[in-house]
């Protein structure tokens, strides 16, 4: 059981380039999330999805787009990368345990924008 | 103001000491309170969660919630070097009917052998 898989694990971009981060989960979870984690800032929610075909903005959505065409996949796109988007990106999916929303995270994708 | 505040200062303790971590939250509607543990260069993983006020114990770990003061605590007894990690508190919040966790910034804990 792979859980949540993120690709790629590392990427270096030049300013203005575009890229897509892929998240795949095999747990049949409805909810999926993209977070970024920066030193001293903690986890900040970029976008999330409550089901196939749906997306919603989180805390820091500017400069990112997402798509959830299939239930198991959640894609995060950067159309024109900026140095401020240098970060570690985490994807997560969630399920309910006795009403609690429990997140399962991927291993992270480290992005550097030069 | 973030919905969940956690002083991100690092914490170093000798092996065997008690580790005490704290968070405060602002949303009175929060009902579930979680602690995630994140090892270096890994994704966070759920350590434990509690519902409403009270204590929950799991081995050497105890989570406490005081809803009257909006205070969340995690205690680690007999700390081990393997407990060295970043610990993030989180609370659930619902907007537009969707559940989304609010995370604190995390505390880096180092247990020195």
Short mmCIF file of C-alpha atoms in Angstrom, two decimals:
data_model
loop_
_atom_site.label_atom_id
_atom_site.label_comp_id
_atom_site.label_asym_id
_atom_site.label_seq_id
_atom_site.Cartn_x
_atom_site.Cartn_y
_atom_site.Cartn_z
CA UNK A 1 0.00 0.00 0.00
CA UNK A 2 1.83 3.09 -1.28
CA UNK A 3 -0.34 5.73 0.46
CA UNK A 4 0.39 9.19 -0.98
CA UNK A 5 3.04 9.43 -3.68
CA UNK A 6 4.48 12.71 -4.92
CA UNK A 7 6.51 13.22 -8.09
CA UNK A 8 9.04 14.62 -8.65
CA UNK A 9 10.88 14.60 -5.32
CA UNK A 10 13.29 17.35 -6.38
CA UNK A 11 13.17 19.99 -9.09
CA UNK A 12 15.15 23.10 -9.98
CA UNK A 13 13.48 25.71 -12.16
CA UNK A 14 14.46 29.01 -13.62
CA UNK A 15 12.27 32.05 -13.03
CA UNK A 16 9.38 32.07 -15.49
CA UNK A 17 9.40 28.34 -16.21
CA UNK A 18 6.34 26.22 -15.62
CA UNK A 19 5.95 22.81 -14.04
CA UNK A 20 3.42 20.41 -12.57
CA UNK A 21 3.67 18.44 -9.35
CA UNK A 22 1.75 15.18 -9.31
CA UNK A 23 0.13 13.63 -6.26
CA UNK A 24 -1.39 10.17 -6.31
CA UNK A 25 -3.19 8.33 -3.51
CA UNK A 26 -4.41 4.75 -3.49
CA UNK A 27 -6.60 4.93 -0.37
CA UNK A 28 -9.81 6.08 -2.09
CA UNK A 29 -9.84 9.29 -0.03
CA UNK A 30 -12.23 12.02 -1.07
CA UNK A 31 -10.28 15.01 0.21
CA UNK A 32 -6.86 16.00 -1.10
CA UNK A 33 -4.63 18.97 -0.25
CA UNK A 34 -1.50 20.81 -1.36
CA UNK A 35 0.59 22.54 1.31
CA UNK A 36 3.86 24.39 1.19
CA UNK A 37 6.28 24.37 4.12
CA UNK A 38 8.82 27.12 4.65
CA UNK A 39 11.18 27.69 7.60
CA UNK A 40 9.41 29.57 10.38
CA UNK A 41 6.11 29.58 8.48
CA UNK A 42 4.83 26.08 9.11
CA UNK A 43 2.43 24.35 6.74
CA UNK A 44 0.33 26.66 4.60
CA UNK A 45 -2.57 25.39 2.54
CA UNK A 46 -2.38 26.27 -1.14
CA UNK A 47 -5.43 24.53 -2.64
CA UNK A 48 -7.59 21.60 -1.72
CA UNK A 49 -10.24 19.35 -3.22
CA UNK A 50 -13.27 17.74 -1.61
CA UNK A 51 -13.83 15.30 -4.44
CA UNK A 52 -13.20 14.47 -8.07
CA UNK A 53 -13.75 17.49 -10.30
CA UNK A 54 -13.70 20.00 -7.42
CA UNK A 55 -11.03 22.42 -6.22
CA UNK A 56 -10.95 25.29 -3.73
CA UNK A 57 -8.48 27.97 -2.68
CA UNK A 58 -6.57 27.73 0.54
CA UNK A 59 -4.50 30.24 2.45
CA UNK A 60 -1.85 31.00 -0.22
CA UNK A 61 -3.30 30.17 -3.68
CA UNK A 62 -1.73 32.95 -5.78
CA UNK A 63 0.63 31.72 -8.49
CA UNK A 64 -0.68 28.13 -8.37
CA UNK A 65 -3.38 26.18 -10.15
CA UNK A 66 -4.73 22.72 -9.43
CA UNK A 67 -6.80 20.04 -11.07
CA UNK A 68 -8.55 16.92 -9.79
CA UNK A 69 -9.68 15.11 -12.92
CA UNK A 70 -9.45 11.70 -11.25
CA UNK A 71 -10.22 10.91 -7.64
CA UNK A 72 -6.79 9.44 -7.01
CA UNK A 73 -4.77 12.31 -8.51
CA UNK A 74 -4.31 15.94 -7.53
CA UNK A 75 -2.04 18.10 -9.69
CA UNK A 76 -0.39 21.35 -8.63
CA UNK A 77 0.77 23.65 -11.41
CA UNK A 78 3.09 26.63 -11.45
CA UNK A 79 2.54 28.63 -14.64
CA UNK A 80 5.42 31.09 -14.21
CA UNK A 81 7.71 30.14 -11.36
CA UNK A 82 9.12 32.82 -9.06
CA UNK A 83 11.93 32.58 -6.47
CA UNK A 84 9.29 33.11 -3.75
CA UNK A 85 7.89 29.71 -4.70
CA UNK A 86 11.05 27.96 -3.58
CA UNK A 87 9.71 25.63 -0.92
CA UNK A 88 8.92 22.07 0.08
CA UNK A 89 5.51 21.05 -1.19
CA UNK A 90 3.44 18.39 0.55
CA UNK A 91 0.40 16.66 -0.78
CA UNK A 92 -2.06 14.99 1.59
CA UNK A 93 -5.30 13.09 1.47
CA UNK A 94 -7.70 12.65 4.33
CA UNK A 95 -10.26 10.34 5.86
CA UNK A 96 -12.53 10.61 8.87
CA UNK A 97 -11.84 8.75 12.11
CA UNK A 98 -14.65 9.19 14.66
CA UNK A 99 -15.33 12.58 13.10
CA UNK A 100 -11.69 13.68 13.13
CA UNK A 101 -10.20 14.64 9.78
CA UNK A 102 -6.95 12.64 9.59
CA UNK A 103 -4.41 13.61 6.95
CA UNK A 104 -1.93 11.25 5.31
CA UNK A 105 0.99 13.13 3.80
CA UNK A 106 3.35 12.35 0.98
CA UNK A 107 7.13 12.55 1.38
CA UNK A 108 7.35 16.03 -0.12
CA UNK A 109 8.65 17.68 -3.29
CA UNK A 110 11.55 20.10 -2.95
CA UNK A 111 11.36 22.91 -5.48
CA UNK A 112 14.07 25.51 -6.05
CA UNK A 113 13.41 28.47 -8.32
CA UNK A 114 16.52 30.33 -9.43
CA UNK B 1 -3.58 36.15 13.59
CA UNK B 2 -3.26 32.50 12.73
CA UNK B 3 -5.99 30.23 14.01
CA UNK B 4 -3.43 28.00 15.74
CA UNK B 5 -0.38 29.56 17.36
CA UNK B 6 2.69 27.52 18.23
CA UNK B 7 5.96 29.05 19.31
CA UNK B 8 8.38 27.56 16.74
CA UNK B 9 11.44 27.81 18.97
CA UNK B 10 13.65 24.66 19.01
CA UNK B 11 13.75 22.58 22.16
CA UNK B 12 16.73 20.47 23.29
CA UNK B 13 16.38 18.03 26.18
CA UNK B 14 18.52 15.22 27.62
CA UNK B 15 17.41 11.65 27.09
CA UNK B 16 14.85 10.60 29.69
CA UNK B 17 13.49 14.12 30.28
CA UNK B 18 9.86 15.12 29.89
CA UNK B 19 9.12 17.16 26.78
CA UNK B 20 6.28 19.68 27.03
CA UNK B 21 4.87 21.33 23.91
CA UNK B 22 2.02 23.84 23.76
CA UNK B 23 -0.29 25.55 21.30
CA UNK B 24 -3.14 28.02 21.55
CA UNK B 25 -6.05 28.37 19.19
CA UNK B 26 -8.59 31.09 18.52
CA UNK B 27 -11.62 29.37 16.97
CA UNK B 28 -14.13 28.28 19.62
CA UNK B 29 -15.73 25.93 17.10
CA UNK B 30 -12.68 23.67 16.95
CA UNK B 31 -13.55 20.23 18.25
CA UNK B 32 -10.70 17.96 17.19
CA UNK B 33 -7.11 18.52 18.13
CA UNK B 34 -4.21 16.67 16.59
CA UNK B 35 -0.49 16.32 16.96
CA UNK B 36 1.60 15.43 13.92
CA UNK B 37 5.22 14.35 14.06
CA UNK B 38 7.60 15.15 11.21
CA UNK B 39 11.04 13.63 10.92
CA UNK B 40 13.69 15.49 8.95
CA UNK B 41 13.03 15.44 5.20
CA UNK B 42 9.83 13.43 5.64
CA UNK B 43 6.15 14.24 5.52
CA UNK B 44 4.18 14.78 8.76
CA UNK B 45 2.45 11.76 10.24
CA UNK B 46 -0.40 11.68 12.73
CA UNK B 47 0.81 11.04 16.26
CA UNK B 48 -2.49 11.29 18.13
CA UNK B 49 -5.74 13.23 18.29
CA UNK B 50 -8.25 14.19 20.94
CA UNK B 51 -11.86 15.25 20.83
CA UNK B 52 -12.98 18.28 22.86
CA UNK B 53 -11.43 18.79 26.30
CA UNK B 54 -9.55 16.25 28.33
CA UNK B 55 -6.53 14.00 28.22
CA UNK B 56 -5.53 11.16 25.95
CA UNK B 57 -2.61 8.87 26.62
CA UNK B 58 -0.76 6.63 24.16
CA UNK B 59 2.32 5.01 25.60
CA UNK B 60 4.81 7.73 26.50
CA UNK B 61 2.69 10.43 24.83
CA UNK B 62 -0.10 12.43 26.47
CA UNK B 63 -2.24 15.01 24.72
CA UNK B 64 -4.26 17.55 26.70
CA UNK B 65 -6.89 20.02 25.58
CA UNK B 66 -8.32 22.80 27.73
CA UNK B 67 -11.15 24.36 25.74
CA UNK B 68 -11.84 26.99 28.40
CA UNK B 69 -8.41 28.52 27.82
CA UNK B 70 -8.04 27.32 24.19
CA UNK B 71 -4.82 25.54 25.07
CA UNK B 72 -3.41 22.34 23.54
CA UNK B 73 -0.49 20.42 25.06
CA UNK B 74 1.64 17.39 24.24
CA UNK B 75 3.83 15.67 26.81
CA UNK B 76 6.48 13.09 26.00
CA UNK B 77 7.67 11.07 28.99
CA UNK B 78 11.06 9.32 29.15
CA UNK B 79 12.10 11.01 25.90
CA UNK B 80 14.30 9.04 23.51
CA UNK B 81 16.67 10.16 20.74
CA UNK B 82 14.16 8.64 18.29
CA UNK B 83 11.66 11.30 19.46
CA UNK B 84 13.83 13.97 17.82
CA UNK B 85 11.52 15.52 15.25
CA UNK B 86 9.29 18.50 14.58
CA UNK B 87 5.90 18.35 16.29
CA UNK B 88 2.96 20.22 14.76
CA UNK B 89 -0.33 20.85 16.49
CA UNK B 90 -3.49 21.12 14.43
CA UNK B 91 -7.18 21.77 14.94
CA UNK B 92 -10.05 21.18 12.61
CA UNK B 93 -12.12 23.97 11.19
CA UNK B 94 -15.08 23.91 8.86
CA UNK B 95 -15.73 26.55 6.23
CA UNK B 96 -18.45 26.15 3.67
CA UNK B 97 -19.05 22.67 5.03
CA UNK B 98 -15.52 21.50 4.20
CA UNK B 99 -13.13 20.28 6.87
CA UNK B 100 -9.66 21.83 6.71
CA UNK B 101 -7.03 21.54 9.37
CA UNK B 102 -5.35 24.64 10.82
CA UNK B 103 -1.72 23.90 11.67
CA UNK B 104 0.69 25.51 14.08
CA UNK B 105 4.21 26.33 12.88
CA UNK B 106 5.78 23.33 14.60
CA UNK B 107 8.35 22.81 17.36
CA UNK B 108 11.68 21.16 16.59
CA UNK B 109 12.61 18.80 19.42
CA UNK B 110 16.10 17.38 19.84
CA UNK B 111 16.66 14.64 22.44
CA UNK B 112 20.33 14.42 23.34
CA UNK B 113 21.65 10.95 24.25
#
